[in-house]
Short mmCIF file of C-alpha atoms in Angstrom, two decimals:
data_model
loop_
_atom_site.label_atom_id
_atom_site.label_comp_id
_atom_site.label_asym_id
_atom_site.label_seq_id
_atom_site.Cartn_x
_atom_site.Cartn_y
_atom_site.Cartn_z
CA MET A 1 61.48 -206.40 35.17
CA SER A 2 63.56 -203.32 35.76
CA GLU A 3 62.12 -199.74 35.75
CA PRO A 4 62.93 -197.71 32.61
CA LYS A 5 65.73 -195.31 33.21
CA GLN A 6 64.77 -191.64 33.03
CA THR A 7 66.83 -189.52 30.76
CA GLU A 8 67.56 -185.84 31.40
CA SER A 9 65.14 -184.81 28.62
CA THR A 10 62.32 -186.89 30.16
CA SER A 11 62.89 -185.25 33.54
CA ALA A 12 62.75 -181.78 31.96
CA THR A 13 59.46 -182.61 30.22
CA ASN A 14 57.87 -183.81 33.45
CA ALA A 15 58.98 -180.64 35.18
CA GLU A 16 57.31 -178.56 32.54
CA LEU A 17 54.00 -180.38 33.12
CA GLN A 18 53.93 -179.49 36.78
CA PRO A 19 51.54 -176.59 37.60
CA ALA A 20 53.43 -173.37 38.15
CA GLN A 21 53.21 -171.98 41.65
CA PRO A 22 52.79 -168.18 41.86
CA PRO A 23 55.25 -166.34 44.03
CA PRO A 24 53.72 -165.91 47.49
CA ASP A 25 54.05 -162.09 47.41
CA LEU A 26 51.86 -161.43 44.27
CA PRO A 27 48.41 -159.96 45.17
CA MET A 28 45.15 -161.30 43.76
CA LEU A 29 43.95 -159.39 40.68
CA GLU A 30 40.63 -157.53 40.58
CA ARG A 31 38.32 -158.17 37.65
CA ALA A 32 39.08 -156.04 34.62
CA PRO A 33 36.31 -153.59 33.65
CA LEU A 34 34.07 -154.51 30.74
CA ALA A 35 35.15 -152.64 27.64
CA TYR A 36 31.85 -150.75 27.36
CA GLU A 37 32.08 -149.74 31.04
CA ASN A 38 35.67 -148.56 30.81
CA PRO A 39 35.62 -144.72 30.66
CA GLY A 40 39.35 -144.59 30.02
CA PHE A 41 38.88 -146.52 26.79
CA LEU A 42 35.58 -144.92 25.75
CA ASN A 43 37.01 -141.41 26.10
CA SER A 44 40.29 -142.21 24.37
CA ALA A 45 41.26 -141.83 20.74
CA ASP A 46 40.84 -145.61 20.37
CA GLY A 47 37.21 -145.29 21.50
CA ARG A 48 36.29 -142.60 18.97
CA MET A 49 34.48 -145.03 16.65
CA ILE A 50 32.32 -146.22 19.55
CA ARG A 51 31.43 -142.63 20.44
CA ILE A 52 30.50 -141.84 16.84
CA MET A 53 28.32 -144.95 16.60
CA ALA A 54 26.64 -144.05 19.90
CA GLU A 55 25.65 -140.65 18.49
CA TYR A 56 23.88 -142.49 15.69
CA ALA A 57 22.35 -145.42 17.58
CA GLU A 58 21.12 -143.64 20.71
CA PRO A 59 19.14 -140.91 18.88
CA LEU A 60 17.75 -143.55 16.52
CA ALA A 61 16.45 -145.54 19.49
CA ARG A 62 14.78 -142.47 20.96
CA PHE A 63 13.21 -141.38 17.67
CA ARG A 64 11.74 -144.87 17.32
CA ARG A 65 10.48 -144.89 20.89
CA GLU A 66 8.88 -141.45 20.47
CA ARG A 67 7.44 -142.43 17.03
CA ILE A 68 9.00 -139.52 15.13
CA GLN A 69 8.51 -140.01 11.39
CA ASP A 70 9.90 -136.78 9.96
CA THR A 71 10.76 -133.19 10.85
CA VAL A 72 10.71 -129.55 9.83
CA VAL A 73 14.04 -127.99 10.81
CA PHE A 74 14.49 -124.35 11.89
CA PHE A 75 17.90 -122.68 11.66
CA GLY A 76 18.62 -119.16 12.89
CA SER A 77 20.58 -116.91 15.22
CA ALA A 78 21.14 -118.03 18.80
CA ARG A 79 22.41 -114.65 19.97
CA PHE A 80 19.20 -112.60 20.23
CA GLN A 81 16.42 -113.10 22.72
CA GLY A 82 12.74 -112.36 22.11
CA LYS A 83 11.19 -109.07 23.17
CA GLU A 84 8.57 -110.23 25.66
CA GLU A 85 7.51 -106.78 26.87
CA ALA A 86 7.81 -103.30 25.46
CA ASP A 87 10.09 -102.13 28.25
CA HIS A 88 12.34 -105.24 28.24
CA ALA A 89 15.92 -104.40 27.26
CA LEU A 90 17.12 -106.48 24.33
CA GLU A 91 20.33 -108.35 25.11
CA LEU A 92 22.92 -109.83 22.79
CA LEU A 93 24.45 -113.14 23.88
CA ASN A 94 28.19 -113.71 23.83
CA ASN A 95 28.32 -116.60 21.39
CA THR A 96 26.21 -119.16 19.57
CA GLY A 97 24.48 -121.21 22.27
CA SER A 98 26.02 -119.25 25.14
CA VAL A 99 24.03 -118.25 28.22
CA ALA A 100 26.46 -115.41 29.01
CA PRO A 101 25.79 -111.90 27.65
CA ALA A 102 28.16 -110.24 25.22
CA PRO A 103 30.54 -107.57 26.60
CA GLU A 104 28.91 -104.26 27.46
CA HIS A 105 30.48 -102.38 24.53
CA GLU A 106 28.93 -104.91 22.08
CA GLN A 107 25.39 -104.67 23.48
CA PRO A 108 22.58 -102.80 21.66
CA ALA A 109 22.20 -99.26 22.98
CA THR A 110 19.23 -98.54 25.23
CA ILE A 111 16.67 -95.86 24.41
CA PRO A 112 17.96 -93.54 27.21
CA GLU A 113 21.51 -93.91 25.87
CA ILE A 114 20.37 -92.96 22.37
CA VAL A 115 18.31 -90.00 23.64
CA GLU A 116 21.15 -88.73 25.83
CA GLY A 117 23.68 -89.12 23.03
CA THR A 118 25.91 -91.48 25.00
CA ALA A 119 25.40 -94.48 22.72
CA SER A 120 28.23 -95.59 20.44
CA GLU A 121 27.71 -95.93 16.70
CA LEU A 122 27.90 -99.72 17.04
CA GLY A 123 25.38 -99.60 19.90
CA ARG A 124 22.94 -97.54 17.82
CA ARG A 125 23.21 -99.86 14.82
CA ARG A 126 22.71 -102.90 17.01
CA ALA A 127 19.72 -101.33 18.74
CA VAL A 128 17.97 -101.07 15.36
CA ALA A 129 19.04 -104.62 14.43
CA ALA A 130 17.93 -105.98 17.81
CA VAL A 131 14.37 -104.79 17.27
CA GLU A 132 14.34 -106.54 13.89
CA MET A 133 15.82 -109.73 15.32
CA ALA A 134 13.19 -109.72 18.06
CA ARG A 135 10.58 -109.61 15.30
CA TYR A 136 12.14 -112.69 13.73
CA TYR A 137 11.94 -114.48 17.09
CA GLU A 138 8.19 -113.88 17.23
CA ASP A 139 7.76 -114.86 13.57
CA ALA A 140 9.59 -118.15 14.14
CA ARG A 141 7.45 -118.83 17.18
CA ARG A 142 4.25 -118.16 15.22
CA LEU A 143 5.34 -120.26 12.22
CA ALA A 144 6.23 -123.23 14.42
CA GLN A 145 2.79 -123.00 16.04
CA MET A 146 1.09 -123.04 12.64
CA ILE A 147 3.06 -126.03 11.34
CA THR A 148 2.55 -128.05 14.54
CA THR A 149 -1.19 -127.35 14.67
CA TRP A 150 -1.56 -128.46 11.05
CA ALA A 151 0.68 -131.53 11.42
CA LYS A 152 -1.20 -132.76 14.50
CA GLY A 153 -4.27 -133.23 12.33
CA LEU A 154 -2.48 -135.54 9.88
CA SER A 155 -2.28 -138.68 12.06
CA PRO A 156 -4.69 -141.40 10.89
CA GLU A 157 -7.38 -142.34 13.38
CA GLY A 158 -8.95 -145.74 13.85
CA SER A 159 -6.32 -147.55 11.78
CA GLY A 160 -5.00 -149.60 14.68
CA ILE A 161 -1.47 -148.50 13.79
CA PRO A 162 0.43 -146.47 16.39
CA ALA A 163 0.40 -142.88 15.16
CA ARG A 164 3.69 -141.45 14.04
CA HIS A 165 4.36 -137.79 14.59
CA ARG A 166 4.67 -135.87 11.35
CA PHE A 167 6.76 -132.80 10.53
CA VAL A 168 7.99 -132.33 14.08
CA ILE A 169 9.63 -128.95 14.70
CA THR A 170 13.37 -129.39 15.23
CA SER A 171 16.02 -126.85 16.21
CA GLY A 172 19.60 -126.74 17.44
CA GLY A 173 18.23 -126.73 20.97
CA GLY A 174 19.66 -123.40 22.13
CA PRO A 175 18.33 -119.87 22.64
CA GLY A 176 17.24 -117.27 20.09
CA ILE A 177 15.47 -118.50 16.96
CA MET A 178 16.00 -122.08 18.14
CA GLU A 179 14.10 -121.37 21.34
CA ALA A 180 11.36 -119.59 19.38
CA ALA A 181 10.82 -122.63 17.14
CA ASN A 182 10.66 -125.10 20.05
CA ARG A 183 8.46 -122.68 21.98
CA GLY A 184 5.92 -122.33 19.19
CA ALA A 185 5.64 -126.12 18.82
CA TYR A 186 5.33 -126.53 22.59
CA GLU A 187 2.60 -123.90 22.79
CA ALA A 188 0.70 -125.72 20.02
CA GLY A 189 0.79 -128.94 22.07
CA GLY A 190 3.19 -130.90 19.88
CA LYS A 191 6.41 -132.77 20.42
CA THR A 192 9.51 -130.78 19.56
CA ILE A 193 13.18 -131.75 19.14
CA GLY A 194 16.38 -130.02 20.25
CA LEU A 195 19.73 -131.17 18.79
CA ASN A 196 22.17 -129.37 21.06
CA ILE A 197 25.97 -129.40 20.76
CA LYS A 198 28.50 -129.60 23.57
CA LEU A 199 30.53 -126.38 23.56
CA PRO A 200 33.56 -125.24 25.56
CA PHE A 201 31.59 -122.53 27.37
CA GLU A 202 28.48 -122.43 29.51
CA GLN A 203 25.35 -123.22 27.54
CA ARG A 204 22.08 -125.08 28.03
CA PRO A 205 19.10 -126.39 26.06
CA ASN A 206 16.03 -124.19 25.99
CA ARG A 207 13.12 -125.10 28.24
CA TYR A 208 10.57 -125.81 25.49
CA ILE A 209 12.13 -128.99 24.07
CA THR A 210 10.25 -132.24 24.72
CA PRO A 211 12.41 -133.85 27.47
CA ALA A 212 12.58 -137.23 25.73
CA LEU A 213 13.76 -135.48 22.55
CA ASN A 214 16.46 -133.34 24.13
CA PHE A 215 19.82 -134.37 22.63
CA GLU A 216 23.39 -133.25 23.11
CA PHE A 217 26.11 -134.13 20.61
CA HIS A 218 29.87 -134.02 20.79
CA TYR A 219 30.44 -134.32 17.03
CA PHE A 220 29.12 -131.55 14.79
CA PHE A 221 28.91 -133.92 11.81
CA MET A 222 26.66 -136.37 13.70
CA ARG A 223 24.40 -133.50 14.74
CA LYS A 224 24.21 -132.37 11.12
CA LEU A 225 23.35 -135.91 10.05
CA TRP A 226 20.29 -135.86 12.30
CA PHE A 227 19.27 -132.42 11.02
CA ALA A 228 19.22 -133.75 7.45
CA TYR A 229 18.19 -137.38 8.03
CA LEU A 230 14.54 -136.84 8.99
CA ALA A 231 13.94 -133.38 7.53
CA LYS A 232 11.22 -132.91 4.93
CA ALA A 233 11.49 -129.11 5.08
CA LEU A 234 13.94 -126.47 6.24
CA VAL A 235 13.32 -122.88 7.37
CA VAL A 236 16.35 -120.59 7.61
CA PHE A 237 15.94 -117.45 9.72
CA PRO A 238 18.60 -114.71 9.91
CA GLY A 239 21.75 -115.88 11.64
CA GLY A 240 25.54 -115.98 11.60
CA PHE A 241 28.30 -118.48 10.87
CA GLY A 242 26.46 -121.53 12.26
CA THR A 243 23.23 -120.75 10.41
CA ILE A 244 25.09 -120.08 7.15
CA ASP A 245 27.09 -123.30 7.49
CA GLU A 246 23.99 -125.41 8.14
CA MET A 247 21.93 -123.77 5.39
CA PHE A 248 24.52 -124.25 2.64
CA GLU A 249 25.32 -127.77 3.77
CA VAL A 250 21.69 -128.80 3.21
CA LEU A 251 21.43 -126.81 -0.04
CA THR A 252 24.57 -128.56 -1.30
CA LEU A 253 23.06 -131.96 -0.49
CA VAL A 254 19.94 -131.00 -2.43
CA GLN A 255 21.95 -129.51 -5.32
CA THR A 256 24.06 -132.65 -5.68
CA HIS A 257 21.07 -135.02 -5.32
CA LYS A 258 22.45 -136.68 -2.20
CA LEU A 259 19.04 -136.71 -0.53
CA ALA A 260 16.64 -139.35 -1.82
CA LYS A 261 13.68 -137.06 -1.13
CA ASN A 262 12.36 -133.65 -2.04
CA ILE A 263 12.98 -131.10 0.68
CA THR A 264 11.27 -127.70 0.81
CA VAL A 265 13.70 -124.92 1.76
CA VAL A 266 12.33 -121.53 2.84
CA ILE A 267 14.75 -118.67 3.52
CA TYR A 268 13.03 -116.28 5.90
CA GLY A 269 13.74 -112.56 5.74
CA PRO A 270 14.87 -111.66 2.19
CA GLU A 271 15.86 -108.14 3.27
CA TYR A 272 18.47 -109.66 5.61
CA TRP A 273 19.71 -112.48 3.41
CA LYS A 274 20.04 -110.44 0.19
CA LYS A 275 22.42 -108.14 2.07
CA VAL A 276 24.45 -111.12 3.24
CA PHE A 277 24.55 -112.92 -0.13
CA ASN A 278 24.14 -111.70 -3.68
CA PHE A 279 22.60 -114.82 -5.19
CA ASP A 280 22.17 -113.13 -8.59
CA TRP A 281 25.91 -112.42 -8.70
CA LEU A 282 26.65 -116.09 -8.04
CA VAL A 283 24.55 -116.90 -11.12
CA ASP A 284 26.07 -114.12 -13.24
CA THR A 285 29.61 -115.31 -12.50
CA GLY A 286 28.74 -118.91 -13.26
CA ALA A 287 29.49 -120.04 -9.69
CA ILE A 288 26.05 -121.62 -9.53
CA SER A 289 23.51 -122.63 -12.15
CA PRO A 290 20.44 -120.43 -12.74
CA LYS A 291 18.28 -123.36 -11.66
CA ASP A 292 20.11 -123.53 -8.31
CA VAL A 293 18.25 -120.46 -7.09
CA GLU A 294 15.08 -122.52 -7.50
CA LEU A 295 16.23 -124.84 -4.70
CA PHE A 296 14.85 -122.38 -2.14
CA GLN A 297 12.10 -119.79 -1.78
CA PHE A 298 11.95 -116.53 0.19
CA ALA A 299 9.27 -115.61 2.73
CA ASP A 300 8.76 -112.54 4.88
CA THR A 301 5.72 -113.42 7.00
CA PRO A 302 4.75 -116.54 8.96
CA GLU A 303 1.66 -116.92 6.80
CA GLN A 304 3.65 -116.79 3.56
CA ALA A 305 6.22 -119.26 4.88
CA PHE A 306 3.51 -121.63 6.11
CA GLU A 307 1.80 -121.60 2.71
CA LEU A 308 5.08 -122.49 0.96
CA LEU A 309 5.92 -125.23 3.47
CA GLN A 310 2.43 -126.74 3.47
CA ARG A 311 2.31 -126.79 -0.34
CA GLY A 312 5.73 -128.47 -0.57
CA LEU A 313 5.03 -131.03 2.13
CA ILE A 314 1.69 -132.00 0.61
CA ALA A 315 2.98 -132.24 -2.98
CA ASN A 316 6.26 -133.98 -2.20
CA HIS A 317 5.21 -136.30 0.60
CA LEU A 318 1.53 -136.53 1.59
CA GLN A 319 0.15 -136.91 -1.93
CA HIS A 320 2.96 -139.28 -2.86
CA GLU A 321 2.30 -141.44 0.19
CA ALA A 322 -1.45 -141.52 -0.53
CA SER A 323 -0.82 -142.75 -4.08
CA GLN A 324 1.34 -145.67 -2.98
CA PRO A 325 -0.13 -149.21 -2.79
CA PRO A 326 -0.82 -150.61 0.69
CA ALA A 327 2.42 -151.44 2.43
CA PRO A 328 3.15 -155.07 3.34
CA PRO A 329 3.02 -156.11 7.00
CA VAL A 330 5.88 -154.62 8.96
CA SER A 331 7.63 -155.49 12.17
CA PRO A 332 6.81 -153.79 15.48
CA GLU A 333 10.12 -151.91 15.27
CA GLU A 334 9.20 -150.54 11.85
CA LEU A 335 5.80 -149.46 13.16
CA LEU A 336 7.54 -147.25 15.68
CA GLY A 337 9.34 -145.36 12.91
CA PRO A 338 11.08 -143.39 11.60
CA GLU A 339 10.85 -144.26 7.90
CA PHE A 340 14.54 -144.13 7.17
CA ALA A 341 14.25 -145.87 3.80
CA ARG A 342 12.49 -142.77 2.47
CA THR A 343 14.78 -140.19 4.03
CA LEU A 344 18.30 -141.47 3.37
#
C-alpha cells in the first residue's frame, strides 16, 4: 500500500505545529513585579483608585485593631504654639502644619520691641492676638483632658466583651490647637488620634499622638471622611482657612442630614468667631434658615464646653444605646469596632 502523498497545505500545517525556537541572542526575562508591589503603577494616575482605597482600608484596619468606637474631633489653628512659660517668646508658624517659623516681619512683636517703640503696627496687633491664641491652646488642652478622663470611665467592666474606646480625642495631627488636643488626652492617659496630611513643605505630627493612631493622608477628602466618619462631637477653636473649611463641611453635612447620627458641635471662642462671621446677617439675608444657627453652640471656657459636649453625648448616644435591646451575637471583627453602621 503506497504512502499518502503530502500536499503543500499539509506540509504548511505540520510546520505550524512545530515548536518555535527562540532566536539564540534573546536574553531570559526576569519575573514581572506583582501589581501591588509595583511602585511605578501604584504611584501613577492609573493607580489612583488603589491609593484612595488604601486610605480607607488601612485606617479602618487600625481603628478596629485599636478598638476605637467613636471620636470627639478638635479643629483649630496650627500656627500658634502654647505659652509654656511667662518669659517664652510666642512664635507664629509659617503655614498650617509647618514646622518653620513665619518671616520675621510677620512675627508678633516682643515686649522689649513694644516698649522701645520699634515694633511695627502688625507686630503689635499680633502680639496681642498671640497671647489670646496661647490661651486657646491651654483651653483646648484642658478640655481634652476633661473629655478623656470622663470617657475612660464609660467602658463596661466584667462583661467579657473587649472594651471599645469611647469619644477618643482626634485632631489633624499637627501643632497648635491640634497639639493641645492630643496633649490633653495624652496627659489624661487616653488614646488619641492624629489625622495628618502630606504637605509640600516640612511638617511633622505632634509628639502626643498615640503611635498606633498616627496617620498621614495624601488626599484631603479621605482625611475629611475619617474626621466625620467616627465623630460624635466636634469642637472648633479659632483658626484660619483649614479650620473654617473643616467646620463648615461638617455643619453642611449636619444641615443636609447626610450624617445618620446626631453630632454635637461646639464653637469655642465666640468673641473670635463673631468677628469672623456674622451669623445673624446670614439669617437676615435668608442665606441660612433661623434654625441653622441651632446646629452649633458657643462656649468660652473649658468647663462650659465640657458641659455642652457631655450633655449632647449622653442624650444623643449613651442614653440611646442603653435603651436598645440586647444586640445579637456578633463576629470577632465586629467586637473590635468601630460601629460603622451607626456613624455612616
